[in-house]
Amino acid sequence: MIEVIDLSKKKDNLPNPFNEQPIGEFLKSIDSFFQDAFRNFHFGTAFPVHQYETNNNYIIEAQLPGIKKEQIILDIYGNQIRISVQNAEVIEEKNDIQHSFRSTRSYHKAERIVLLPFHVSEREVKASYRDGLLKIVVPNKKRTIEIE
C-alpha cells in the first residue's frame, strides 16, 4: 500500500536552510531594506492624474495619498505643467544590546507632465491640496471667433 504524505501540513518538521543562520538573517535584512525603502511611497513612478475641462477652466486632479504638501512641486513650461513628488527619508535605529547602529537613507521621485492645448501663465494657475488630492485650476483661454 502506498501512503501519500501531504508536505504542506508538515512545514514545521522540514529543515529550511533559508531560515537558518547566517542565510536567514541575511535574507531578512534584504527584505527589510526593500520594505523600509518603499514603505511611505505608495505609487512607484507614476500616480493617477485626471483632466477635464469646464466652460471657464481646465482642471487637473492628481491622487497623492500619504504625501505632504511640502513634497509636491509644480513647474510650468509653456503649455506643460509638471507635477513632481519628492520623498527623502532617513531612518536611524540604535540597538544598545547588540551595540549596533543602522542608518537607512532613501530618496524617491515621481512625476507626471500634463500637456495643455494652450500656453500657461503661472500667474493665472491656482492649486490646492486636501486629503491626498491635488487640484490645479487653469483658466481656459479658449475664445470663440465670430464669423462675418
XYZ file of C-alpha atoms in Angstrom:
148
model
C 0.000 0.000 0.000
C 1.266 3.466 -0.916
C 0.956 6.209 1.659
C 0.623 9.813 0.488
C 2.098 12.414 2.805
C 0.873 15.985 2.453
C 4.061 18.012 2.941
C 2.176 21.310 3.123
C 0.945 20.267 6.574
C 4.427 19.277 7.748
C 6.254 22.527 7.064
C 7.498 22.796 10.634
C 9.160 19.375 10.512
C 11.195 20.057 7.373
C 14.534 21.853 7.694
C 14.655 25.093 5.754
C 18.168 26.401 5.117
C 16.749 29.838 4.321
C 15.556 30.239 7.910
C 18.864 29.158 9.457
C 21.856 31.338 10.381
C 23.537 33.158 8.591
C 21.433 32.897 5.410
C 18.135 33.576 7.182
C 19.367 36.793 8.792
C 20.905 37.954 5.521
C 17.647 37.395 3.605
C 15.664 39.130 6.360
C 17.949 42.175 6.157
C 17.499 42.378 2.372
C 13.728 42.074 2.743
C 13.737 44.723 5.475
C 15.765 47.081 3.290
C 13.236 46.951 0.458
C 10.238 47.126 2.788
C 11.648 50.204 4.562
C 12.751 51.927 1.373
C 9.293 51.850 -0.198
C 7.147 51.977 2.926
C 5.866 55.554 2.571
C 5.943 55.813 -1.170
C 2.770 54.181 -2.382
C 2.763 54.750 -6.097
C 6.151 53.993 -7.598
C 6.998 56.107 -10.629
C 3.511 57.217 -11.663
C 0.358 58.376 -9.944
C -3.194 58.796 -11.236
C -3.999 62.103 -12.932
C -7.477 63.071 -14.121
C -8.016 66.005 -16.504
C -11.256 67.637 -17.538
C -12.497 70.905 -18.942
C -15.332 73.172 -17.839
C -16.649 76.261 -19.631
C -14.170 78.522 -17.839
C -11.349 76.293 -16.579
C -9.123 73.357 -17.351
C -8.929 71.152 -14.233
C -6.128 68.703 -13.381
C -6.502 66.396 -10.374
C -3.731 64.136 -9.072
C -4.282 61.496 -6.408
C -1.377 61.600 -3.944
C -2.385 59.672 -0.799
C 0.064 59.821 2.082
C 2.028 62.726 0.578
C 2.584 66.030 2.389
C 2.040 69.353 0.633
C 5.726 70.212 1.116
C 6.727 67.217 -1.029
C 4.850 68.463 -4.114
C 6.478 70.711 -6.732
C 4.616 72.265 -9.670
C 6.539 73.637 -12.655
C 5.167 75.353 -15.756
C 6.941 75.182 -19.112
C 4.976 76.768 -21.969
C 1.951 74.519 -22.427
C 3.114 71.892 -19.896
C 2.574 71.511 -16.170
C 4.939 69.134 -14.384
C 3.771 67.613 -11.108
C 6.709 66.234 -9.090
C 6.607 64.434 -5.770
C 9.818 64.008 -3.797
C 10.335 61.971 -0.664
C 13.645 61.947 1.200
C 13.755 59.906 4.370
C 16.373 58.983 6.950
C 15.678 56.155 9.389
C 18.130 55.582 12.223
C 17.998 52.636 14.599
C 20.225 52.155 17.634
C 20.440 48.823 19.438
C 22.197 49.146 22.801
C 22.008 45.419 23.495
C 23.877 44.394 20.341
C 25.902 47.642 20.257
C 24.849 48.399 16.701
C 23.667 51.436 14.775
C 21.799 51.338 11.480
C 21.046 54.292 9.230
C 18.895 53.988 6.113
C 18.529 56.828 3.641
C 16.085 56.787 0.775
C 15.083 59.235 -1.931
C 12.114 58.755 -4.220
C 10.808 60.933 -7.001
C 7.745 60.534 -9.195
C 6.449 62.971 -11.769
C 3.801 63.443 -14.407
C 3.729 66.017 -17.193
C 0.349 67.303 -18.322
C 0.105 68.855 -21.786
C -2.396 71.655 -22.295
C -3.707 72.906 -25.647
C -2.564 76.462 -24.863
C 0.324 78.399 -23.286
C 0.015 78.642 -19.492
C 0.748 81.779 -17.470
C 1.869 80.875 -13.947
C 0.105 83.939 -12.526
C -3.265 82.535 -13.582
C -2.831 78.990 -12.249
C -4.344 78.083 -8.864
C -3.522 74.905 -6.942
C -4.881 73.355 -3.751
C -4.112 70.146 -1.865
C -6.567 68.484 0.527
C -6.983 64.896 1.712
C -4.497 63.450 -0.783
C -5.999 65.214 -3.816
C -4.023 67.877 -5.686
C -6.300 70.133 -7.739
C -4.853 72.512 -10.335
C -7.159 75.049 -11.979
C -6.020 76.762 -15.181
C -8.275 79.415 -16.757
C -9.410 78.284 -20.171
C -8.061 80.619 -22.850
C -10.412 79.342 -25.468
C -12.369 82.001 -27.270
C -14.998 81.831 -29.909
C -14.260 83.639 -33.145
C -17.228 85.323 -34.698
C -17.590 84.726 -38.419
C -18.683 87.693 -40.518
